[in-house]
Short mmCIF file of N, CA, C and O in Angstrom, two decimals:
data_model
loop_
_atom_site.label_atom_id
_atom_site.label_comp_id
_atom_site.label_asym_id
_atom_site.label_seq_id
_atom_site.Cartn_x
_atom_site.Cartn_y
_atom_site.Cartn_z
N UNK A 148 3.21 205.56 -40.11
CA UNK A 148 2.70 204.43 -39.17
C UNK A 148 1.41 204.22 -39.64
O UNK A 148 0.39 204.57 -39.76
N UNK A 149 1.23 202.73 -39.51
CA UNK A 149 -0.06 202.20 -39.93
C UNK A 149 -0.81 202.10 -38.79
O UNK A 149 -0.43 201.73 -37.78
N UNK A 150 -2.07 202.44 -39.04
CA UNK A 150 -2.98 202.19 -37.85
C UNK A 150 -4.15 201.31 -38.35
O UNK A 150 -3.98 200.37 -39.24
N UNK A 151 -5.11 201.04 -37.38
CA UNK A 151 -6.21 200.01 -37.84
C UNK A 151 -6.96 200.41 -39.12
O UNK A 151 -7.24 199.51 -39.65
N UNK A 152 -6.97 201.71 -39.32
CA UNK A 152 -7.85 201.96 -40.64
C UNK A 152 -7.10 201.54 -41.82
O UNK A 152 -7.51 201.04 -42.89
N UNK A 153 -5.65 201.78 -41.61
CA UNK A 153 -4.90 201.30 -42.96
C UNK A 153 -4.93 199.86 -43.16
O UNK A 153 -5.11 199.23 -44.08
N UNK A 154 -4.96 199.11 -41.92
CA UNK A 154 -5.09 197.64 -42.02
C UNK A 154 -6.38 197.23 -42.78
O UNK A 154 -6.61 196.21 -43.61
N UNK A 155 -7.53 197.92 -42.22
CA UNK A 155 -8.88 197.65 -42.73
C UNK A 155 -9.03 198.08 -44.17
O UNK A 155 -9.57 197.22 -45.03
N UNK A 156 -8.47 199.06 -44.65
CA UNK A 156 -8.48 199.36 -45.97
C UNK A 156 -7.68 198.27 -46.88
O UNK A 156 -8.19 197.98 -47.88
N UNK A 157 -6.59 197.86 -46.30
CA UNK A 157 -5.67 196.92 -47.01
C UNK A 157 -6.34 195.70 -47.03
O UNK A 157 -6.42 194.97 -48.01
N UNK A 158 -6.82 195.26 -46.09
CA UNK A 158 -7.85 194.05 -45.98
C UNK A 158 -8.98 194.08 -47.17
O UNK A 158 -8.94 192.89 -47.70
N UNK A 159 -9.65 194.98 -47.34
CA UNK A 159 -10.77 195.37 -48.17
C UNK A 159 -10.19 195.22 -49.47
O UNK A 159 -10.51 194.50 -50.29
N UNK A 160 -9.10 196.03 -49.81
CA UNK A 160 -8.56 196.10 -51.20
C UNK A 160 -7.61 194.88 -51.64
O UNK A 160 -7.58 194.75 -52.82
N UNK A 161 -7.21 194.14 -50.69
CA UNK A 161 -6.49 193.14 -51.09
C UNK A 161 -7.24 191.76 -51.09
O UNK A 161 -6.79 190.72 -51.37
N UNK A 162 -8.63 191.77 -50.90
CA UNK A 162 -9.34 190.55 -51.23
C UNK A 162 -9.29 189.82 -49.72
O UNK A 162 -9.97 188.68 -49.64
N UNK A 163 -8.75 190.45 -48.62
CA UNK A 163 -8.50 189.52 -47.54
C UNK A 163 -10.16 189.10 -46.86
O UNK A 163 -10.36 188.33 -46.33
N UNK A 164 -10.86 190.49 -46.92
CA UNK A 164 -12.35 190.26 -46.15
C UNK A 164 -13.06 189.32 -46.93
O UNK A 164 -13.67 188.34 -46.33
N UNK A 165 -13.02 189.28 -48.27
CA UNK A 165 -13.81 188.51 -49.18
C UNK A 165 -13.10 186.99 -48.84
O UNK A 165 -14.03 185.97 -48.71
N UNK A 166 -11.79 186.81 -48.68
CA UNK A 166 -11.47 185.37 -48.52
C UNK A 166 -11.82 184.97 -47.07
O UNK A 166 -12.13 183.54 -46.93
N UNK A 167 -11.77 185.83 -46.17
CA UNK A 167 -12.36 185.24 -44.77
C UNK A 167 -13.88 185.10 -44.82
O UNK A 167 -14.01 183.95 -44.25
N UNK A 168 -14.62 185.66 -45.68
CA UNK A 168 -16.08 185.17 -45.68
C UNK A 168 -16.20 183.77 -46.33
O UNK A 168 -16.72 182.94 -45.98
N UNK A 169 -15.15 183.71 -47.57
CA UNK A 169 -15.59 182.42 -48.09
C UNK A 169 -14.88 181.31 -47.13
O UNK A 169 -15.38 180.25 -47.26
N UNK A 170 -13.81 181.33 -46.76
CA UNK A 170 -13.24 180.42 -45.85
C UNK A 170 -14.09 180.13 -44.45
O UNK A 170 -14.35 178.73 -44.18
N UNK A 171 -14.66 181.03 -43.85
CA UNK A 171 -15.67 180.72 -42.90
C UNK A 171 -16.99 180.07 -43.29
O UNK A 171 -17.37 179.16 -42.63
N UNK A 172 -17.33 180.27 -44.59
CA UNK A 172 -18.48 179.70 -45.06
C UNK A 172 -18.15 178.06 -45.21
O UNK A 172 -18.87 177.01 -45.18
N UNK A 173 -17.01 177.89 -45.75
CA UNK A 173 -16.43 176.61 -46.26
C UNK A 173 -16.37 175.84 -44.76
O UNK A 173 -16.74 174.49 -44.88
N UNK A 174 -15.90 176.44 -43.79
CA UNK A 174 -15.70 175.84 -42.56
C UNK A 174 -17.05 175.49 -41.95
O UNK A 174 -17.12 174.38 -41.39
N UNK A 175 -17.90 176.20 -42.22
CA UNK A 175 -19.53 176.06 -41.75
C UNK A 175 -20.20 174.76 -42.48
O UNK A 175 -20.93 174.16 -41.98
N UNK A 176 -19.56 174.65 -43.56
CA UNK A 176 -20.15 173.40 -44.50
C UNK A 176 -19.61 172.15 -44.07
O UNK A 176 -20.03 171.07 -44.48
N UNK A 177 -18.56 172.10 -43.24
CA UNK A 177 -18.01 170.77 -42.98
C UNK A 177 -19.01 169.94 -42.08
O UNK A 177 -19.80 170.40 -41.39
N UNK A 178 -19.01 168.66 -42.34
CA UNK A 178 -20.09 167.90 -41.74
C UNK A 178 -19.95 167.67 -40.20
O UNK A 178 -18.99 167.96 -39.55
N UNK A 179 -21.00 167.90 -39.39
CA UNK A 179 -21.24 167.99 -38.11
C UNK A 179 -21.99 166.47 -37.72
O UNK A 179 -22.67 166.01 -38.68
N UNK A 180 -22.15 166.10 -36.52
CA UNK A 180 -22.78 165.03 -36.08
C UNK A 180 -24.29 165.32 -36.49
O UNK A 180 -24.83 166.25 -35.88
N UNK A 181 -25.10 164.49 -37.19
CA UNK A 181 -26.41 164.71 -37.31
C UNK A 181 -27.36 163.69 -36.54
O UNK A 181 -26.77 162.53 -36.80
N UNK A 182 -28.05 164.28 -35.94
CA UNK A 182 -29.21 163.24 -35.34
C UNK A 182 -29.91 162.63 -36.45
O UNK A 182 -30.96 163.22 -36.99
N UNK A 183 -29.88 161.35 -36.39
CA UNK A 183 -30.46 160.51 -37.40
C UNK A 183 -32.10 160.35 -37.33
O UNK A 183 -32.76 159.99 -38.02
N UNK A 184 -32.61 160.82 -36.01
CA UNK A 184 -33.98 160.88 -35.73
C UNK A 184 -34.66 161.94 -36.20
O UNK A 184 -35.94 162.06 -36.18
N UNK A 185 -33.86 162.91 -36.58
CA UNK A 185 -34.66 164.22 -37.07
C UNK A 185 -34.52 164.41 -38.68
O UNK A 185 -33.57 163.54 -39.20
N UNK A 186 -35.62 164.91 -39.31
CA UNK A 186 -35.40 165.04 -40.79
C UNK A 186 -34.20 166.13 -41.07
O UNK A 186 -34.12 167.12 -40.23
N UNK A 187 -33.65 165.94 -42.21
CA UNK A 187 -32.47 166.78 -42.57
C UNK A 187 -32.91 167.64 -43.69
O UNK A 187 -33.49 167.22 -44.48
N UNK A 188 -32.77 169.08 -43.44
CA UNK A 188 -33.01 170.17 -44.52
C UNK A 188 -31.57 170.79 -44.68
O UNK A 188 -31.51 171.82 -44.22
N UNK A 189 -30.76 170.13 -45.73
CA UNK A 189 -29.34 170.58 -45.54
C UNK A 189 -29.35 172.13 -46.07
O UNK A 189 -28.65 172.99 -45.60
N UNK A 190 -30.18 172.74 -46.93
CA UNK A 190 -30.00 174.07 -47.40
C UNK A 190 -30.56 175.08 -46.55
O UNK A 190 -29.88 176.04 -46.19
N UNK A 191 -31.83 174.75 -45.76
CA UNK A 191 -32.19 175.54 -44.68
C UNK A 191 -31.05 175.47 -43.38
O UNK A 191 -30.98 176.44 -42.67
N UNK A 192 -30.67 174.43 -43.05
CA UNK A 192 -29.85 174.17 -42.12
C UNK A 192 -28.56 175.00 -42.23
O UNK A 192 -27.88 175.58 -41.29
N UNK A 193 -27.95 175.01 -43.58
CA UNK A 193 -26.92 175.77 -43.77
C UNK A 193 -27.17 177.28 -43.66
O UNK A 193 -26.19 177.96 -43.24
N UNK A 194 -28.17 177.79 -44.11
CA UNK A 194 -28.69 179.06 -44.14
C UNK A 194 -28.84 179.58 -42.54
O UNK A 194 -28.26 180.58 -42.22
N UNK A 195 -29.31 178.70 -41.69
CA UNK A 195 -29.43 179.17 -40.57
C UNK A 195 -28.15 179.13 -39.83
O UNK A 195 -27.73 180.00 -38.79
N UNK A 196 -27.24 178.21 -39.95
CA UNK A 196 -25.91 178.15 -39.42
C UNK A 196 -25.17 179.59 -39.80
O UNK A 196 -24.48 180.11 -38.93
N UNK A 197 -25.09 179.73 -41.23
CA UNK A 197 -24.53 180.90 -41.61
C UNK A 197 -24.87 182.26 -40.98
O UNK A 197 -24.10 182.95 -40.48
N UNK A 198 -26.33 182.31 -40.81
CA UNK A 198 -26.98 183.51 -40.30
C UNK A 198 -26.65 183.48 -38.81
O UNK A 198 -26.69 184.92 -38.16
N UNK A 199 -26.36 182.65 -38.26
CA UNK A 199 -26.29 182.66 -36.75
C UNK A 199 -24.74 182.69 -36.10
O UNK A 199 -24.47 182.64 -35.05
N UNK A 200 -23.84 182.34 -37.18
CA UNK A 200 -22.44 182.58 -37.05
C UNK A 200 -21.96 183.84 -36.85
O UNK A 200 -21.88 184.59 -37.79
N UNK A 201 -21.55 184.33 -35.68
CA UNK A 201 -21.11 185.64 -35.17
C UNK A 201 -19.74 185.81 -36.11
O UNK A 201 -19.82 187.19 -36.63
N UNK A 202 -18.90 185.03 -36.35
CA UNK A 202 -17.46 185.27 -36.95
C UNK A 202 -17.89 185.66 -38.63
O UNK A 202 -17.43 186.70 -38.94
N UNK A 203 -18.73 184.77 -39.08
CA UNK A 203 -18.91 185.15 -40.37
C UNK A 203 -19.83 186.55 -40.47
O UNK A 203 -19.43 187.19 -41.51
N UNK A 204 -20.69 186.78 -39.72
CA UNK A 204 -21.46 187.77 -40.02
C UNK A 204 -20.65 189.21 -39.55
O UNK A 204 -20.92 189.94 -40.17
N UNK A 205 -19.54 189.02 -38.71
CA UNK A 205 -18.75 190.16 -38.59
C UNK A 205 -18.03 190.41 -39.80
O UNK A 205 -17.70 191.59 -40.13
N UNK A 206 -17.42 189.43 -40.57
CA UNK A 206 -16.84 189.75 -41.90
C UNK A 206 -17.70 190.13 -42.99
O UNK A 206 -17.40 191.18 -43.68
N UNK A 207 -19.01 189.50 -42.93
CA UNK A 207 -19.99 190.33 -43.88
C UNK A 207 -20.30 191.63 -43.49
O UNK A 207 -20.29 192.66 -44.56
N UNK A 208 -20.51 191.88 -42.25
CA UNK A 208 -20.57 193.32 -41.69
C UNK A 208 -19.53 194.21 -42.29
O UNK A 208 -19.59 195.39 -42.63
N UNK A 209 -18.20 193.88 -42.12
CA UNK A 209 -17.00 194.61 -42.38
C UNK A 209 -17.14 195.10 -43.58
O UNK A 209 -16.85 196.10 -44.21
N UNK A 210 -17.28 193.90 -44.77
CA UNK A 210 -17.32 194.43 -46.36
C UNK A 210 -18.71 195.20 -46.55
O UNK A 210 -18.42 195.99 -47.26
N UNK A 211 -19.79 194.81 -45.76
CA UNK A 211 -20.88 195.75 -46.31
C UNK A 211 -20.83 197.23 -45.75
O UNK A 211 -21.02 198.36 -46.31
N UNK A 212 -19.92 197.39 -44.50
CA UNK A 212 -19.62 198.84 -44.14
C UNK A 212 -18.74 199.45 -45.15
O UNK A 212 -18.71 200.84 -45.28
N UNK A 213 -17.56 198.69 -45.42
CA UNK A 213 -16.60 199.51 -46.48
C UNK A 213 -17.27 199.96 -47.84
O UNK A 213 -17.08 200.96 -48.26
N UNK A 214 -18.35 198.98 -48.11
CA UNK A 214 -19.02 199.04 -49.45
C UNK A 214 -19.73 200.43 -49.32
O UNK A 214 -19.74 201.22 -50.14
N UNK A 215 -20.48 200.61 -48.25
CA UNK A 215 -21.41 201.83 -47.97
C UNK A 215 -20.33 202.84 -47.87
O UNK A 215 -20.80 204.07 -48.19
N UNK A 216 -19.16 202.78 -47.13
CA UNK A 216 -18.31 204.16 -46.95
C UNK A 216 -17.87 204.43 -48.32
O UNK A 216 -17.64 205.74 -48.30
N UNK A 217 -17.51 203.51 -49.06
CA UNK A 217 -16.85 203.98 -50.48
C UNK A 217 -17.82 204.79 -51.23
O UNK A 217 -17.43 205.60 -52.03
N UNK A 218 -19.03 204.40 -50.98
CA UNK A 218 -20.17 205.30 -51.75
C UNK A 218 -20.07 206.77 -51.44
O UNK A 218 -20.66 207.56 -52.10
N UNK A 219 -19.72 206.82 -50.34
CA UNK A 219 -19.63 208.40 -49.86
C UNK A 219 -18.36 209.15 -50.47
O UNK A 219 -18.28 210.43 -50.47
N UNK A 220 -17.43 208.52 -51.09
CA UNK A 220 -16.33 209.24 -51.70
C UNK A 220 -16.41 209.51 -52.96
O UNK A 220 -17.16 208.63 -53.84
N UNK A 221 -15.63 210.21 -53.59
CA UNK A 221 -15.61 210.48 -55.04
C UNK A 221 -14.64 209.46 -55.78
O UNK A 221 -13.86 208.95 -55.02
N UNK A 222 -14.83 209.33 -57.10
CA UNK A 222 -13.95 208.53 -57.82
C UNK A 222 -12.41 208.55 -57.57
O UNK A 222 -11.83 207.71 -57.34
N UNK A 223 -12.05 209.76 -57.47
CA UNK A 223 -10.54 209.84 -57.28
C UNK A 223 -10.09 209.39 -55.97
O UNK A 223 -8.98 208.78 -55.80
N UNK A 224 -11.07 209.52 -54.95
CA UNK A 224 -10.66 209.21 -53.61
C UNK A 224 -10.59 207.51 -53.72
O UNK A 224 -9.72 207.07 -52.81
N UNK A 225 -11.55 207.11 -54.11
CA UNK A 225 -11.61 205.51 -54.52
C UNK A 225 -10.39 205.04 -55.10
O UNK A 225 -9.92 204.14 -54.65
N UNK A 226 -9.99 205.68 -55.96
CA UNK A 226 -8.91 205.17 -57.09
C UNK A 226 -7.61 205.35 -56.14
O UNK A 226 -6.73 204.39 -56.08
N UNK A 227 -7.48 206.41 -55.13
CA UNK A 227 -6.32 206.48 -54.20
C UNK A 227 -6.19 205.29 -53.44
O UNK A 227 -5.17 204.69 -53.21
N UNK A 228 -7.50 205.11 -52.73
CA UNK A 228 -7.36 203.98 -51.78
C UNK A 228 -7.04 202.58 -52.49
O UNK A 228 -6.31 201.69 -52.10
N UNK A 229 -7.54 202.17 -53.74
CA UNK A 229 -7.42 201.10 -54.70
C UNK A 229 -5.94 200.92 -54.86
O UNK A 229 -5.48 199.91 -54.78
N UNK A 230 -5.44 202.13 -55.34
CA UNK A 230 -3.97 202.07 -55.83
C UNK A 230 -2.93 201.79 -54.70
O UNK A 230 -2.17 201.03 -54.49
N UNK A 231 -3.18 202.26 -53.54
CA UNK A 231 -2.33 202.35 -52.45
C UNK A 231 -2.50 200.93 -51.53
O UNK A 231 -1.64 200.47 -51.27
N UNK A 232 -3.73 200.67 -51.47
CA UNK A 232 -3.95 199.64 -50.44
C UNK A 232 -4.03 198.13 -50.97
O UNK A 232 -4.24 197.23 -50.15
N UNK A 233 -4.14 197.97 -52.46
CA UNK A 233 -4.16 196.50 -52.76
C UNK A 233 -2.68 195.85 -52.61
O UNK A 233 -1.66 196.27 -53.46
N UNK A 234 -2.53 194.98 -51.77
CA UNK A 234 -1.20 194.51 -51.32
C UNK A 234 -0.74 193.49 -52.39
O UNK A 234 0.46 193.25 -52.24
N UNK A 235 -1.63 193.05 -53.19
CA UNK A 235 -1.08 192.28 -54.11
C UNK A 235 -0.25 192.86 -55.30
O UNK A 235 0.33 192.28 -56.00
N UNK A 236 -0.48 194.24 -55.37
CA UNK A 236 0.27 195.04 -56.29
C UNK A 236 1.59 195.75 -55.69
O UNK A 236 2.43 196.13 -56.28
N UNK A 237 1.44 196.24 -54.49
CA UNK A 237 2.59 196.76 -53.66
C UNK A 237 3.11 198.01 -54.41
O UNK A 237 4.19 198.15 -54.76
N UNK A 238 2.40 198.97 -54.60
CA UNK A 238 2.78 200.12 -55.02
C UNK A 238 3.35 201.12 -53.96
O UNK A 238 2.68 201.17 -53.02
N UNK A 239 4.15 201.71 -54.51
CA UNK A 239 4.77 202.76 -53.31
C UNK A 239 4.02 204.15 -53.68
O UNK A 239 3.29 204.39 -54.79
N UNK A 240 4.12 204.92 -52.79
CA UNK A 240 3.48 206.27 -52.85
C UNK A 240 3.84 207.00 -54.11
O UNK A 240 3.30 207.88 -54.66
N UNK A 241 5.25 206.86 -54.42
CA UNK A 241 5.80 207.57 -55.68
C UNK A 241 4.85 207.02 -56.98
O UNK A 241 4.35 207.85 -57.68
N UNK A 242 4.58 205.86 -57.11
CA UNK A 242 3.89 205.22 -58.21
C UNK A 242 2.24 205.61 -58.05
O UNK A 242 1.88 206.19 -59.15
N UNK A 243 1.75 205.70 -57.20
CA UNK A 243 0.28 206.06 -56.75
C UNK A 243 0.31 207.64 -57.12
O UNK A 243 -0.62 208.05 -58.04
N UNK A 244 1.32 208.32 -56.73
CA UNK A 244 1.12 209.75 -57.07
C UNK A 244 1.20 210.02 -58.51
O UNK A 244 0.53 210.70 -59.17
N UNK A 245 2.24 209.42 -59.22
CA UNK A 245 2.30 209.20 -60.53
C UNK A 245 1.32 208.91 -61.56
O UNK A 245 0.59 209.46 -62.54
N UNK A 246 0.45 207.98 -60.97
CA UNK A 246 -0.61 207.43 -61.57
C UNK A 246 -1.94 208.45 -61.71
O UNK A 246 -2.80 208.32 -62.34
N UNK A 247 -1.91 208.97 -60.42
CA UNK A 247 -3.01 209.84 -60.12
C UNK A 247 -2.63 211.38 -60.74
O UNK A 247 -3.55 212.42 -60.39
N UNK A 248 -1.48 211.68 -61.29
CA UNK A 248 -1.25 213.07 -61.88
C UNK A 248 -1.05 213.84 -60.47
O UNK A 248 -1.62 215.04 -60.47
N UNK A 249 -0.50 213.75 -59.29
CA UNK A 249 -0.48 214.39 -58.07
C UNK A 249 0.71 214.20 -57.70
O UNK A 249 1.74 213.52 -57.83
N UNK A 250 1.30 215.19 -56.68
CA UNK A 250 2.48 214.86 -55.78
C UNK A 250 2.15 214.04 -54.83
O UNK A 250 0.97 213.85 -54.43
N UNK A 251 3.47 213.41 -54.28
CA UNK A 251 3.04 212.68 -53.06
C UNK A 251 2.44 213.28 -51.92
O UNK A 251 1.63 212.81 -51.37
N UNK A 252 2.83 214.74 -51.76
CA UNK A 252 2.34 215.40 -50.46
C UNK A 252 0.93 215.20 -50.63
O UNK A 252 0.01 215.30 -49.68
N UNK A 253 0.41 215.59 -51.83
CA UNK A 253 -1.08 215.96 -52.03
C UNK A 253 -1.84 214.43 -51.72
O UNK A 253 -2.84 214.65 -51.35
N UNK A 254 -1.26 213.38 -52.16
CA UNK A 254 -1.71 211.91 -51.97
C UNK A 254 -1.89 211.68 -50.54
O UNK A 254 -2.95 211.38 -49.88
N UNK A 255 -0.74 212.26 -49.81
CA UNK A 255 -0.86 211.91 -48.18
C UNK A 255 -2.18 213.00 -47.73
O UNK A 255 -2.83 212.49 -46.91
N UNK A 256 -2.13 214.21 -48.17
CA UNK A 256 -3.20 215.04 -47.48
C UNK A 256 -4.75 214.40 -48.08
O UNK A 256 -5.57 214.24 -47.21
N UNK A 257 -4.66 213.84 -49.32
CA UNK A 257 -6.07 213.32 -49.73
C UNK A 257 -6.30 211.95 -48.62
O UNK A 257 -7.32 211.86 -48.40
N UNK A 258 -5.35 211.14 -48.55
CA UNK A 258 -5.53 210.22 -47.63
C UNK A 258 -5.95 210.39 -46.10
O UNK A 258 -6.92 209.75 -45.66
N UNK A 259 -5.33 211.70 -45.77
CA UNK A 259 -5.55 212.00 -44.41
C UNK A 259 -7.13 212.52 -44.35
O UNK A 259 -7.80 212.11 -43.46
N UNK A 260 -7.53 213.05 -45.35
CA UNK A 260 -8.87 213.55 -45.46
C UNK A 260 -9.72 212.33 -45.48
O UNK A 260 -10.98 212.44 -44.74
N UNK A 261 -9.59 211.28 -46.09
CA UNK A 261 -10.43 210.00 -46.25
C UNK A 261 -10.34 209.67 -45.07
O UNK A 261 -11.56 209.07 -44.45
N UNK A 262 -9.33 209.41 -44.37
CA UNK A 262 -9.30 208.77 -42.87
C UNK A 262 -10.20 209.74 -41.97
O UNK A 262 -10.98 208.98 -41.39
N UNK A 263 -9.97 210.90 -41.97
CA UNK A 263 -10.74 211.61 -41.26
C UNK A 263 -12.28 211.62 -41.50
O UNK A 263 -13.16 211.64 -40.59
N UNK A 264 -12.75 211.49 -42.76
CA UNK A 264 -14.02 211.28 -43.20
C UNK A 264 -14.45 209.85 -42.55
O UNK A 264 -15.56 209.76 -41.86
N UNK A 265 -13.71 208.81 -42.52
CA UNK A 265 -13.97 207.40 -42.26
C UNK A 265 -14.07 207.44 -40.47
O UNK A 265 -15.27 207.08 -39.90
N UNK A 266 -13.23 208.10 -39.91
CA UNK A 266 -13.27 208.31 -38.40
C UNK A 266 -14.70 208.97 -38.12
O UNK A 266 -14.94 208.72 -36.96
N UNK A 267 -14.99 209.87 -38.81
CA UNK A 267 -16.16 210.70 -38.29
C UNK A 267 -17.62 210.22 -38.91
O UNK A 267 -18.82 210.62 -38.81
N UNK A 268 -17.44 209.04 -39.78
CA UNK A 268 -18.65 208.26 -40.22
C UNK A 268 -19.07 207.32 -39.07
O UNK A 268 -18.69 207.00 -38.12
N UNK A 269 -20.35 206.65 -39.52
CA UNK A 269 -21.02 205.74 -38.67
C UNK A 269 -20.05 204.59 -38.58
O UNK A 269 -20.35 203.67 -37.69
N UNK A 270 -19.34 204.27 -39.41
CA UNK A 270 -18.63 203.01 -39.62
C UNK A 270 -17.31 202.67 -38.75
O UNK A 270 -16.80 201.81 -38.55
N UNK A 271 -16.92 203.78 -38.19
CA UNK A 271 -15.24 203.86 -37.65
C UNK A 271 -15.33 202.89 -36.29
O UNK A 271 -14.44 202.04 -36.24
N UNK A 272 -16.47 202.93 -35.36
CA UNK A 272 -16.22 201.98 -34.19
C UNK A 272 -16.30 200.53 -34.62
O UNK A 272 -15.70 199.86 -33.74
N UNK A 273 -16.76 200.13 -35.90
CA UNK A 273 -16.69 198.74 -36.16
C UNK A 273 -15.74 198.37 -37.11
O UNK A 273 -15.61 197.10 -37.69
N UNK A 274 -14.59 198.99 -37.52
CA UNK A 274 -13.58 198.55 -38.29
C UNK A 274 -12.77 197.48 -37.52
O UNK A 274 -12.47 197.56 -36.51
N UNK A 275 -12.26 196.63 -38.40
CA UNK A 275 -11.22 195.65 -38.03
C UNK A 275 -11.81 194.63 -37.36
O UNK A 275 -12.15 193.66 -36.83
#
């Protein structure tokens, strides 16, 4: 049964979070009504808009949190997440287990351990 942590891992490894950041930045670059009586500083204005946009900042925070969480894991655990959660490749547990030279059951246990680590980390309340 997929939970919100599964969705979060999947979004991260499938590039969804990166895409959301890019799309939101593109949306914020769309022209807005400009007051012709004021001087325009497009670069500075764009930075202010991006830094004050709650939606964009939440996407960036999600990515930074996942980057930080992944630094807590060993290479084998990061490989398990990358192999399993990249929706662009759609690998089954059998394929993931074979690539990691483990049993499916061991992969399940390792994933449960990673999820428990995530739940007990500082990042859990902010996922998704």
